[in-house]
Structures are given as structure tokens and as C-alpha cells.
XYZ file of C-alpha atoms in Angstrom:
665
model
C -74.630 16.780 -51.045
C -76.306 18.332 -48.002
C -79.404 20.536 -48.039
C -79.284 22.945 -45.110
C -82.363 24.588 -43.580
C -81.153 25.176 -39.992
C -80.426 28.773 -40.923
C -80.459 30.256 -44.452
C -81.556 27.648 -47.010
C -78.637 26.477 -49.154
C -76.965 23.375 -50.583
C -73.415 22.191 -49.891
C -71.654 19.788 -52.234
C -69.606 16.773 -51.190
C -66.495 18.951 -51.419
C -67.898 21.401 -48.867
C -68.493 24.155 -51.444
C -71.870 25.879 -51.621
C -73.850 25.160 -54.782
C -75.306 28.341 -56.247
C -79.100 28.094 -56.341
C -80.698 29.929 -59.236
C -82.798 32.526 -57.436
C -84.732 32.719 -54.160
C -87.667 30.734 -55.568
C -85.481 27.643 -55.884
C -84.440 27.978 -52.237
C -88.079 28.363 -51.200
C -89.042 25.239 -53.156
C -86.342 23.313 -51.295
C -87.637 24.694 -48.003
C -91.195 23.542 -48.785
C -90.051 20.046 -49.746
C -87.789 19.639 -46.700
C -90.470 20.948 -44.324
C -93.024 18.475 -45.699
C -90.814 15.444 -44.984
C -92.674 13.821 -47.874
C -94.529 14.794 -51.008
C -96.272 18.156 -51.559
C -99.105 18.596 -54.033
C -98.645 20.866 -57.028
C -101.626 22.934 -55.842
C -100.044 23.582 -52.448
C -96.692 24.449 -54.000
C -98.191 26.992 -56.378
C -99.893 28.683 -53.414
C -96.870 28.719 -51.090
C -94.084 29.325 -53.597
C -95.041 32.910 -54.496
C -96.798 35.763 -52.651
C -100.369 36.242 -53.865
C -99.522 39.546 -55.567
C -96.511 38.044 -57.383
C -97.963 34.712 -58.470
C -97.279 34.087 -62.195
C -100.122 33.787 -64.686
C -99.306 30.110 -65.274
C -98.133 28.963 -61.809
C -98.023 25.267 -62.760
C -95.781 25.981 -65.726
C -93.635 28.309 -63.640
C -93.307 25.580 -60.998
C -92.032 23.136 -63.626
C -89.407 25.696 -64.658
C -88.256 26.152 -61.056
C -88.031 22.370 -60.597
C -85.990 22.011 -63.806
C -83.553 24.731 -62.745
C -83.249 23.262 -59.257
C -82.489 19.818 -60.677
C -79.778 21.295 -62.884
C -78.067 22.505 -59.701
C -78.651 19.733 -57.173
C -79.120 16.743 -59.481
C -82.065 15.176 -61.269
C -82.742 12.673 -58.458
C -82.947 15.315 -55.738
C -86.537 16.259 -56.623
C -88.908 13.407 -57.479
C -92.060 13.781 -59.559
C -95.119 12.106 -58.087
C -98.724 12.008 -59.308
C -99.831 15.614 -58.940
C -97.017 16.304 -56.507
C -93.282 16.656 -55.934
C -91.120 15.188 -53.174
C -87.545 15.402 -52.001
C -85.421 12.526 -53.278
C -82.814 10.464 -51.456
C -80.706 13.429 -50.341
C -79.393 14.324 -46.909
C -80.641 17.354 -44.986
C -79.245 18.965 -41.878
C -82.763 18.814 -40.365
C -82.808 15.012 -40.674
C -79.247 14.794 -39.359
C -80.256 17.017 -36.416
C -83.333 14.872 -35.603
C -81.228 11.715 -35.746
C -78.685 13.177 -33.297
C -81.537 14.104 -30.937
C -82.890 10.540 -31.023
C -79.421 9.085 -30.431
C -78.813 11.461 -27.522
C -82.139 10.535 -25.918
C -81.346 6.830 -26.259
C -77.851 7.414 -24.837
C -79.032 9.108 -21.625
C -76.406 8.592 -18.937
C -73.703 7.572 -21.415
C -70.363 9.479 -21.538
C -71.024 10.150 -25.243
C -74.335 11.944 -24.712
C -72.794 15.404 -24.175
C -70.991 15.221 -27.518
C -74.198 14.152 -29.272
C -76.046 17.193 -27.894
C -73.123 19.427 -28.936
C -73.117 18.034 -32.469
C -76.849 18.659 -32.743
C -76.549 22.275 -31.577
C -73.569 22.946 -33.845
C -75.651 22.229 -36.943
C -77.576 25.486 -36.440
C -76.528 28.660 -38.300
C -79.575 30.822 -37.586
C -83.395 30.559 -37.455
C -84.796 27.468 -39.165
C -85.786 28.092 -42.810
C -84.623 31.705 -42.433
C -86.678 33.989 -44.672
C -89.246 31.337 -45.607
C -91.205 30.642 -42.412
C -94.129 32.810 -43.555
C -95.657 29.714 -45.222
C -97.809 27.742 -42.763
C -96.297 24.352 -43.614
C -92.761 25.688 -43.185
C -93.614 27.568 -39.998
C -94.968 24.429 -38.301
C -91.822 22.470 -39.122
C -89.621 25.422 -38.133
C -91.381 25.644 -34.761
C -90.868 21.906 -34.198
C -87.178 22.139 -35.005
C -86.697 25.276 -32.900
C -88.274 23.516 -29.908
C -85.901 20.583 -30.395
C -83.045 23.036 -30.675
C -83.917 24.568 -27.315
C -84.139 21.089 -25.778
C -80.754 20.108 -27.219
C -79.131 23.348 -26.102
C -80.478 22.986 -22.568
C -79.320 19.366 -22.385
C -75.863 20.331 -23.663
C -75.631 23.118 -21.080
C -76.613 20.613 -18.355
C -73.710 18.408 -19.410
C -71.329 21.377 -19.327
C -72.620 22.336 -15.872
C -71.943 18.826 -14.643
C -68.398 19.137 -16.011
C -67.856 22.290 -13.942
C -67.755 24.789 -16.812
C -68.260 28.417 -15.803
C -67.279 31.625 -17.622
C -67.746 30.419 -21.213
C -71.050 28.757 -20.300
C -72.280 32.005 -18.717
C -71.787 33.858 -22.015
C -73.581 31.122 -23.955
C -76.456 31.213 -21.462
C -76.841 34.959 -21.935
C -77.218 34.398 -25.673
C -79.696 31.534 -25.163
C -81.837 33.604 -22.768
C -81.923 36.477 -25.225
C -83.283 34.071 -27.844
C -85.574 32.078 -25.486
C -86.430 34.593 -22.721
C -89.267 32.530 -21.188
C -87.553 29.136 -21.131
C -87.143 28.329 -17.463
C -84.374 25.767 -17.869
C -81.935 28.362 -19.167
C -82.744 30.691 -16.229
C -82.104 27.906 -13.732
C -78.770 27.175 -15.389
C -77.852 30.871 -15.385
C -78.664 31.179 -11.672
C -76.574 28.085 -10.947
C -73.544 29.353 -12.880
C -73.688 32.798 -11.251
C -74.062 31.301 -7.775
C -71.102 28.976 -8.253
C -69.011 31.933 -9.384
C -69.754 33.746 -6.093
C -72.132 36.200 -7.791
C -75.108 35.516 -5.523
C -76.800 38.971 -5.931
C -76.735 38.602 -9.721
C -78.200 35.105 -9.479
C -81.070 36.384 -7.325
C -81.578 39.361 -9.646
C -81.823 36.955 -12.591
C -84.643 35.165 -10.769
C -86.469 38.430 -10.018
C -86.182 39.559 -13.643
C -87.581 36.249 -14.852
C -90.468 36.356 -12.383
C -91.315 39.883 -13.549
C -91.340 38.729 -17.178
C -93.700 35.856 -16.315
C -95.994 38.081 -14.249
C -96.601 40.278 -17.283
C -98.188 37.346 -19.111
C -100.030 35.914 -16.114
C -97.619 33.106 -15.225
C -95.383 32.300 -12.259
C -92.053 30.476 -11.794
C -92.234 26.753 -11.134
C -91.711 25.146 -7.751
C -88.311 23.961 -8.987
C -87.075 27.504 -9.716
C -88.478 28.927 -6.480
C -86.666 26.166 -4.585
C -83.410 27.011 -6.371
C -83.831 30.701 -5.544
C -84.335 29.805 -1.883
C -81.143 27.738 -1.843
C -79.127 30.577 -3.336
C -80.686 33.141 -0.979
C -79.421 31.258 2.096
C -75.975 30.861 0.592
C -76.309 27.258 -0.546
C -74.372 26.848 -3.797
C -75.981 24.353 -6.189
C -73.686 21.362 -6.586
C -72.444 20.052 -9.905
C -74.721 17.267 -11.026
C -77.239 18.002 -8.244
C -80.660 16.687 -9.138
C -84.086 18.035 -8.359
C -86.058 15.742 -6.040
C -89.785 15.395 -6.570
C -91.818 13.319 -4.081
C -88.929 10.937 -3.580
C -87.913 10.801 -7.254
C -84.559 12.265 -8.314
C -85.070 13.814 -11.738
C -82.411 13.122 -14.342
C -82.081 13.917 -18.035
C -84.907 15.187 -20.173
C -85.937 12.332 -22.481
C -88.356 14.263 -24.645
C -90.695 17.217 -24.818
C -93.964 17.921 -26.597
C -96.659 20.551 -26.705
C -98.348 19.218 -23.558
C -95.732 17.322 -21.560
C -92.066 16.854 -20.694
C -90.606 13.400 -19.983
C -87.627 12.971 -17.623
C -85.595 9.995 -16.574
C -85.559 9.684 -12.789
C -84.485 7.459 -9.927
C -86.914 6.263 -7.278
C -84.607 6.545 -4.280
C -86.669 4.389 -1.888
C -86.218 1.242 -4.002
C -83.261 2.365 -6.168
C -85.324 1.920 -9.340
C -84.993 3.860 -12.617
C -88.287 5.354 -13.804
C -89.606 7.781 -16.398
C -91.713 10.743 -15.253
C -94.129 12.498 -17.593
C -94.922 16.032 -16.434
C -98.116 17.528 -17.902
C -97.811 21.245 -18.655
C -99.887 23.908 -16.907
C -101.989 24.797 -19.971
C -103.433 21.275 -19.936
C -103.168 20.311 -16.252
C -105.274 23.292 -15.118
C -108.106 22.676 -17.589
C -111.333 21.785 -15.713
C -112.081 18.756 -17.896
C -108.566 17.396 -17.416
C -108.879 17.812 -13.634
C -112.216 15.994 -13.629
C -110.904 13.044 -15.655
C -107.262 12.716 -14.647
C -107.434 10.792 -11.399
C -110.185 8.396 -12.480
C -108.466 7.601 -15.787
C -105.039 7.268 -14.145
C -106.499 4.825 -11.585
C -107.937 2.774 -14.420
C -104.649 2.651 -16.346
C -102.666 1.871 -13.178
C -104.792 -1.268 -12.747
C -103.694 -2.665 -16.121
C -101.337 -5.569 -15.596
C -99.732 -7.223 -18.595
C -96.140 -8.195 -19.483
C -96.196 -5.867 -22.503
C -97.855 -2.831 -20.930
C -95.473 -0.309 -19.383
C -96.735 -0.142 -15.779
C -97.883 3.133 -14.278
C -96.234 3.187 -10.838
C -97.515 6.489 -9.469
C -99.413 9.648 -10.412
C -100.556 12.901 -8.881
C -101.831 16.318 -9.817
C -101.174 19.688 -8.214
C -101.984 23.241 -9.313
C -99.994 23.935 -12.459
C -98.973 20.380 -13.307
C -99.676 16.666 -13.192
C -97.242 13.760 -13.082
C -97.218 10.159 -14.297
C -94.448 7.811 -13.124
C -93.752 4.822 -15.379
C -91.260 2.054 -15.871
C -88.095 3.217 -17.650
C -87.061 1.178 -20.703
C -83.504 1.579 -21.962
C -84.180 0.576 -25.567
C -85.959 3.811 -26.473
C -89.043 3.769 -28.683
C -90.000 2.165 -31.969
C -90.068 5.712 -33.352
C -86.432 6.149 -32.382
C -85.583 2.720 -33.804
C -86.958 3.805 -37.202
C -84.159 6.362 -37.472
C -81.983 3.365 -38.382
C -84.375 2.233 -41.124
C -87.418 -0.051 -41.513
C -87.893 -3.030 -39.199
C -87.534 -6.557 -40.698
C -90.892 -8.246 -41.199
C -90.346 -11.156 -38.801
C -89.165 -8.833 -36.013
C -92.076 -6.479 -36.657
C -94.616 -9.306 -36.480
C -93.209 -10.204 -33.053
C -93.572 -6.561 -31.907
C -97.132 -6.432 -33.259
C -98.030 -9.568 -31.272
C -96.615 -8.123 -28.067
C -98.300 -4.718 -28.418
C -101.581 -6.293 -29.526
C -101.590 -8.528 -26.436
C -101.253 -5.433 -24.256
C -104.008 -3.620 -26.155
C -106.350 -6.602 -25.854
C -105.827 -6.591 -22.076
C -106.584 -2.867 -21.955
C -109.735 -3.308 -24.032
C -110.982 -6.086 -21.733
C -110.689 -3.540 -18.912
C -112.642 -0.947 -20.890
C -109.594 1.194 -21.750
C -109.067 2.447 -25.318
C -105.503 3.696 -25.749
C -106.397 6.494 -28.245
C -102.765 7.305 -29.067
C -101.004 4.209 -30.435
C -97.968 5.280 -32.474
C -94.281 4.293 -32.745
C -93.279 6.914 -30.167
C -95.529 5.174 -27.619
C -94.217 1.672 -28.335
C -91.149 1.296 -26.119
C -88.396 -1.283 -26.427
C -86.098 -3.077 -24.027
C -82.470 -3.796 -24.844
C -83.383 -7.077 -26.558
C -86.033 -5.563 -28.841
C -89.197 -6.633 -27.009
C -92.044 -4.137 -27.385
C -94.165 -2.539 -24.649
C -97.221 -0.320 -24.930
C -96.831 2.993 -23.139
C -98.427 6.385 -22.584
C -102.123 5.539 -22.518
C -104.114 8.541 -23.660
C -105.076 9.809 -20.227
C -104.980 13.360 -21.589
C -105.389 12.743 -25.313
C -109.074 13.640 -25.618
C -108.536 16.909 -23.750
C -105.440 17.650 -25.883
C -107.510 17.282 -29.031
C -110.125 19.668 -27.708
C -107.743 22.189 -26.183
C -105.420 22.704 -29.156
C -105.828 20.515 -32.257
C -102.752 22.023 -33.916
C -100.579 21.252 -30.892
C -101.920 17.698 -30.920
C -100.980 17.585 -34.600
C -97.424 18.702 -33.781
C -97.034 15.520 -31.728
C -97.862 13.464 -34.810
C -100.881 11.720 -33.285
C -103.459 12.529 -36.017
C -101.322 10.747 -38.603
C -102.238 7.469 -36.839
C -105.805 8.334 -35.806
C -108.782 6.809 -37.674
C -111.381 9.010 -39.413
C -113.874 8.725 -36.552
C -111.345 10.120 -34.077
C -110.439 13.051 -36.334
C -114.174 13.731 -36.731
C -114.573 13.796 -32.900
C -116.966 10.847 -33.030
C -117.130 8.154 -30.316
C -114.331 5.637 -30.688
C -113.819 2.046 -29.583
C -111.163 -0.676 -29.680
C -111.058 -0.688 -33.493
C -109.573 2.827 -33.338
C -106.511 1.252 -31.711
C -106.491 -1.435 -34.435
C -106.290 1.343 -37.049
C -103.492 3.158 -35.230
C -101.542 -0.079 -34.757
C -101.963 -0.846 -38.468
C -100.604 2.572 -39.474
C -97.715 2.156 -37.017
C -96.816 -1.215 -38.529
C -97.054 0.300 -42.036
C -94.580 3.003 -41.032
C -92.253 0.487 -39.392
C -92.268 -1.671 -42.550
C -91.825 1.110 -45.096
C -90.089 3.892 -43.180
C -92.830 6.391 -44.022
C -96.382 7.325 -43.071
C -99.266 6.529 -45.417
C -99.819 10.187 -46.332
C -96.378 11.844 -46.367
C -96.412 15.606 -46.464
C -99.938 15.997 -45.103
C -99.764 18.546 -42.270
C -103.356 19.538 -41.432
C -106.050 17.587 -39.641
C -108.536 18.490 -42.376
C -106.088 17.258 -45.007
C -105.475 13.995 -43.169
C -109.196 13.374 -42.861
C -109.752 14.144 -46.545
C -106.998 11.725 -47.581
C -108.284 9.024 -45.230
C -111.824 9.245 -46.529
C -111.066 9.602 -50.227
C -107.702 7.904 -50.874
C -106.656 4.323 -50.202
C -103.584 3.925 -48.030
C -100.667 3.229 -50.430
C -99.875 -0.459 -50.857
C -96.964 -1.713 -48.779
C -95.573 -3.595 -51.784
C -95.410 -0.351 -53.807
C -92.593 0.835 -51.534
C -91.119 -2.568 -50.646
C -91.635 -5.148 -53.424
C -90.136 -7.883 -51.243
C -92.972 -7.580 -48.703
C -95.579 -10.293 -49.408
C -98.855 -9.094 -50.870
C -100.629 -10.967 -48.061
C -99.041 -8.636 -45.509
C -100.272 -5.633 -47.459
C -103.800 -7.078 -47.461
C -103.699 -7.490 -43.675
C -102.616 -3.891 -43.095
C -105.232 -2.612 -45.541
C -107.953 -4.365 -43.515
C -106.588 -3.042 -40.208
C -106.663 0.536 -41.548
C -110.050 0.384 -43.279
C -112.049 3.612 -43.205
C -115.114 2.094 -41.507
C -114.584 0.580 -38.029
C -116.768 -2.416 -38.932
C -114.452 -3.282 -41.843
C -111.363 -3.591 -39.615
C -110.216 -6.526 -37.527
C -112.337 -6.912 -34.417
C -109.356 -6.757 -32.055
C -105.631 -5.986 -32.093
C -104.951 -9.655 -31.386
C -106.872 -10.731 -34.486
C -104.827 -8.249 -36.552
C -101.526 -9.462 -35.056
C -102.365 -13.125 -35.669
C -103.278 -12.356 -39.278
C -100.054 -10.403 -39.730
C -98.002 -13.280 -38.320
C -99.656 -15.796 -40.638
C -99.185 -13.487 -43.646
C -95.509 -13.125 -42.689
C -95.111 -16.902 -42.724
C -94.826 -17.360 -38.954
C -96.590 -20.183 -37.160
C -96.745 -22.161 -33.931
C -95.062 -20.473 -30.983
C -94.625 -17.256 -32.973
C -98.385 -16.667 -33.065
C -100.185 -14.641 -30.431
C -101.812 -16.853 -27.817
C -105.436 -16.415 -26.882
C -105.775 -14.347 -23.683
C -106.615 -16.055 -20.445
C -109.877 -15.275 -18.699
C -109.573 -12.567 -16.070
C -110.858 -13.092 -12.543
C -112.984 -10.029 -11.626
C -113.225 -10.844 -7.912
C -111.101 -8.844 -5.490
C -111.445 -10.848 -2.315
C -111.405 -8.568 0.731
C -110.058 -5.593 -1.235
C -112.548 -2.782 -1.921
C -113.769 -2.101 -5.446
C -112.625 1.249 -6.839
C -113.970 3.468 -9.592
C -111.697 1.647 -12.039
C -113.579 -1.575 -11.172
C -117.026 -0.226 -12.039
C -117.412 -2.716 -14.890
C -117.024 -5.610 -12.428
C -119.244 -4.148 -9.689
C -122.559 -5.884 -10.281
C -125.747 -6.643 -8.362
C -125.990 -3.336 -6.474
C -128.161 -1.311 -8.873
C -130.896 -0.662 -6.303
C -128.389 0.521 -3.695
C -126.653 2.800 -6.191
C -130.001 4.332 -7.165
C -130.718 5.033 -3.478
C -127.319 6.689 -3.099
C -127.882 8.867 -6.174
C -131.317 9.935 -4.883
C -129.819 10.795 -1.498
C -127.076 12.927 -3.061
C -129.593 14.782 -5.220
C -131.673 15.704 -2.166
C -128.997 16.407 0.460
C -125.659 18.207 0.791
C -124.226 15.487 3.026
C -124.551 11.725 2.839
C -123.393 9.206 5.458
C -123.019 5.558 4.446
C -123.096 3.448 7.600
C -122.552 -0.286 8.002
C -120.359 -2.967 9.556
C -116.697 -3.180 8.632
C -116.233 -5.121 5.401
C -119.869 -4.744 4.286
C -118.880 -2.889 1.097
C -119.472 0.768 1.952
C -116.365 2.021 0.132
C -117.097 -0.211 -2.858
C -120.675 1.067 -3.116
C -119.526 4.686 -3.169
C -116.406 4.344 -5.307
C -117.492 1.730 -7.857
C -121.232 2.456 -7.779
C -122.106 6.040 -6.888
C -119.097 7.783 -8.464
C -119.421 6.228 -11.946
C -123.134 7.046 -11.881
C -122.418 10.693 -11.093
C -119.738 10.909 -13.779
C -122.242 9.573 -16.322
C -124.745 12.326 -15.446
C -127.132 10.456 -13.132
C -127.940 13.855 -11.608
C -128.368 16.773 -13.967
C -124.928 18.322 -14.520
C -123.126 15.780 -12.329
C -120.824 14.816 -15.208
C -119.213 18.257 -14.708
C -118.724 17.939 -10.934
C -115.268 17.744 -9.386
C -114.503 14.717 -7.199
C -111.746 14.153 -4.667
C -111.214 11.602 -1.903
C -109.468 11.784 1.463
C -108.728 9.366 4.293
C -108.319 11.385 7.506
C -105.237 10.801 9.607
C -103.715 12.486 12.642
C -103.731 15.824 10.760
C -107.157 15.895 9.075
C -106.898 19.501 7.824
C -103.606 18.709 6.099
C -105.215 15.590 4.612
C -108.167 17.661 3.423
C -105.851 20.273 1.923
C -103.925 17.576 0.064
C -107.172 16.182 -1.363
C -108.341 19.631 -2.477
C -105.022 20.453 -4.134
C -105.616 17.563 -6.518
C -108.543 19.449 -8.073
C -107.576 23.095 -7.357
C -106.255 25.605 -9.891
C -105.564 28.706 -7.778
C -105.473 27.731 -4.078
C -104.356 30.080 -1.277
C -100.743 29.773 -0.189
C -101.679 28.223 3.192
C -104.666 26.099 2.263
C -104.554 23.908 5.384
C -104.313 26.975 7.625
C -107.307 28.694 6.042
C -109.364 25.510 6.289
C -108.617 25.282 10.007
C -109.101 29.004 10.686
C -112.847 28.775 11.337
C -115.824 26.491 10.798
C -116.621 28.141 7.443
C -113.092 27.716 6.062
C -114.036 25.237 3.348
C -117.140 27.141 2.253
C -115.191 30.414 2.169
C -112.440 29.261 -0.163
C -114.344 26.691 -2.210
C -115.036 29.106 -5.072
C -111.324 29.708 -5.424
C -110.794 26.012 -5.949
C -113.338 25.087 -8.634
C -115.021 27.057 -11.466
C -118.241 28.894 -10.723
C -121.390 26.920 -11.459
C -119.916 23.511 -10.646
C -120.075 21.279 -7.578
C -117.464 19.525 -5.468
C -117.989 15.948 -4.258
C -115.708 15.292 -1.287
C -115.542 11.639 -0.245
C -114.221 11.030 3.272
C -113.352 7.345 3.338
C -112.649 5.585 6.638
C -114.404 8.437 8.444
C -113.984 6.672 11.794
C -110.275 7.520 11.658
C -111.238 11.011 12.859
C -112.167 9.484 16.208
C -109.238 7.099 16.564
C -106.254 9.180 15.413
C -106.968 12.749 16.524
C -106.718 14.169 20.009
C -109.944 16.164 19.983
């Protein structure tokens, strides 16, 4: 039996014949249970099952009647009764089949079979998700998630067909996709490519102009990628089959995933022939003032983390409209993708917990709290080793900017109560998230299935105990359950003091010993030799408090500050690891809101200055370097276009003497 929600809600028997549901209410009940991906309380069902003006006098009794009738059609085991709730039983849904195909396609990037996986996923759709029932909030959120995945799958399938040289039939399918997703840029780029290859250059350029006009109406503009494609077509250059977009020396490949705030691509770093993954932050987050202020400092800090089980951050940059993080590419996918195949065996999971905990402990020693530990951010190599990825460089700003979008990424399901309450968090927040992740990996489900609001998650966390592991998996030792309960305690003080302590306890409870236990971390040497301290090293920069205070006083009294001293005396360290952290912590009134950027002047100092300003700008002029060089007031004239009114810009010119050694005048 297959329950279908990727279109009108219905049920198909094993023989392929539709089973007649007894009335629209039965179909809506199925929709609510499928959308929840877990149990739904009786109270919520009685609210969402009927319109307010048509709700029966005894909604609980009416709900029981609907459940009984539905069971008579689809089988008694299809709808399970829980305490004060109902849940979908062990039945297959096209939504779950679709999600599984998406995960398999992402893990198969570059494989000859990937195109067929994308096609199979797209072919499951028969119309809008949960057609006719998406007026309920819980259904609408799940429908939006599935529709976004559908667009991703369709775009990926079209990319594969483009690479195969398909033309006329693909053009018709693109027209239909654009009609349904008029603002999705990927489909427009594909349409322009197909038209150009067919010798229809004017139509390809007109398609670009139409799209730009549509974006202008809502205050947006085409991306650099699309503008570049339009320029190629305008000069008669036909996009090649399989041609890849190049971004700062990285050749972008397949899209690995997409969320509310970012898109992740596979890529190739041409200079060293190395596969990487590139996370592109979307405009709505990348242009937020708080994100701009924090991004570079936090990325520097994360890039300094060195551990065998931390996915290294190779490169990062921000520009108006986007920000990019370049990371190691791991072919084994994520723990979240691995769970599609079922729960992870206890011994294997304990090994993963040890590896991830070791990475988290290293991060915590460097003052970095991950903030977003979850199976999707635990990556795997081809032999099953686990690596911690995607440190929450933007997580705090995501929470503030759009809590519901953050929820759509699943993060609040792993977050501790203090994080959901917007209270200060520390390393034990990562212990909680790791504990929930291990619970899900052991049982195949989250602690609170069906909960879809942040308020609901917080209520359940504060007032309900996390379900016992042994209640879902009797073969799991009770000792393991006790360990996870402690890791996910409501109060931070009641949890394990570190991820490593949790992982060691889990290993012992699982019956592992000796070499299977997590080793104590080695002491870290904080000295950097002749290398300058950076802002990320502020915790190790000691013994200069008096100097830092003098620098802060000088900045508060003057618009320009020169730090002079012999080479190697620590000028850069004093500014970067002393003054900057002080300013970011509010040493001067309002300085925590200032924008900071750094430049090292070369042979073209105005170009270097423009590049530094672009890292913090939102709406710069088209020729920023030219306007800076136009007259002596260039920077002052355009500064208010670069940063919000009422804030300050701190421009650090490091190695200032380069102006006198590299320029001609």
C-alpha cells in the first residue's frame, strides 16, 4: 500500500488500484499524519481537521469515527493510537520515497546513475503537494519543504539532460517549470542555454530581460552567474554542454543541498585539482548588518580549528548579495543521509560519537561553540568515519532573522531549551545537540516526533522527558539510555561537562573499552612563533592589557590612529588580537555595532581598498575603485552607501609601509 500526497491525497493498493477513502475528512487526516512525520496530538487534529465553522459538537468523538473508517480502508495498523495522539503506522508514502531518492541522488553526485535518480524523484509528483489541504499550518510547512525539494530535483534533472545534449523536449519542460517557479534563477539559466544552443540567441537574451524585469519589480537583481551567461550569449558564445561556472578559481559542480539560507555545491579547486564543497549564503542573510559584522571574524576563528575529525574550512569570502564558505568534500554524505537506510548499530554509533566529540572538544578549547550539531552536519567518509561540519557561523543570525526558516532546516529539534529561549549558550548546548543526534541515530526518530513549532518544542523540552531509548529499541542497553538522558538534560548543569565525557560514557555503556574509548586531548601550544596573532587568537593574546587600553582611548578620541614600531615588535598582533576584540565587545560606546575590514596595500592600493570595502558593503557603486580614486573625498563621499546610517567603519591598513615600496607615486 502506498499513501500519496505529492498531488491529490489518495491511497494505492499493492495491486495498483486506488482505495476509495470514505470522504474528504479521511484524506485530510492522512495528510495531517503524513505531514507530521510522527505523532499528532488529538487537540491539534481536532483543530486542523475541520474548518472552525464546521467543527462538530464532539470533535474528539468525531475524530475517533474518522480514524475507524480510515482503518477500515487502509488497514488497522496504518494509523497507530498513542497517548493523547495518533501517528502514521509502518506504511509507505510517496513523500518518504521522494525524500529517499533525493538523498540517494545527492550521495551519488557524479555517478552515471544520478540522472535517473533525479528523474524518478520528479516523476513521483502528480500536482501540488497535499493538494486541497495546505491551508493547515502544519501541512503547509511540509508542503513548502517538499515543493522546494521538488524544484531542486527538477533543476538537477534538467542539468543532467542539458549535459546529455537534449534540446527541444527540454525547452518545453523548462517553459512549464518557469511558469510554476517564475523566480527560480536556475531554470532561467537553463532556458537561456537551451535557446542559445538552438541558434535562438534573441529569444535567449529576451528571456534574460524578462527575468530581470520580474526581479526588479520586487527589488532584486540577477546574480553574477546569470549576468555572465547573458554576456556570453550576447557576444555569440554558445554555452557548452557540461560547462561549469567558475568562482574565484573553483569550478562549481552539482548542487548537493539547499536550505532557507544557503545552497551547497560540489566544486573542483582547479589550482590543486582538489574536490571541495562550497556553501553559498543567500542574499537575505548575507546582506544583514549583523551577519556582515560577524562573518569574517567568526570564519577566521573556525578556519583556525585543526582536528582530524573537523571538516576543514579552506577559504571564505563575502561580497554584496552573498557569502561563501569552501570546505573539504566528503564522499560518504551525512549521518542524516545514512539514516535513510535505518538506525545505526550501537558499536558503530559509539565510534562516531567519539570522533565528533573529539572535534567538538577541540572547538570548545578554542572558544567556539558549534550551535548547530545535527545529523545533517555530521559528514562521513567512504569508510564510515565521522567529521563535524558546518560550524554555526550564521546560526545566531538565522535564528534572529527568521525563526520559522531556521525551523525548516530542522535545527531547533536538536537545540537545548536555553538556545530556543535565546539565552546565552555554552559547550553544554553542543552536548545536548549531540545527545539528541545520537538518540535519532539509534532509534530512527527524533525525541518529539510531529512537533513543528519552536514554542511546541520548548514546551515539550521543559515539561516532558525525552522518550526512553529502550522504549523504541528493547535491545539497546538501559545504561545507554541513561547516558543519553543525562546528555539531554533540561538544565545545562545537569548534562555532561563536555562532549568527550558524554562520548566516553556512551562507549562504556555500549560495552566498549580500551582503544575504542576516546583519548584525552593533548595540550595545545598557544604560541605562534614569528607569526602575528589574529582576532581569532584573542584568547591567547595575554600581557598587553595596558597597551590595548591605550589603543582604545586613542580610537575614542581620534579619527585616525597610527601604530608605529620596529618590524616584528607586535604591531599587527596588538591591533588584531587586542584592539579589535575590545571594540567588538563594546569597549567604546556602540563599538560592538561598528563594521571592520582590513586591507594590505599593494601596487594598486585603490583596488585593494575597494576589495576590502566590498567585504562589508551592501549596495556599492558599480565602479567602487574608480570612485575612490576620483578625488580626495572619494571614501567619505560613498561611505554612507556602504554601511547603515548611524554606524562607524573601522578600516585597518596593515603593512602600511607597502604604500611606499610598491607604488610609483
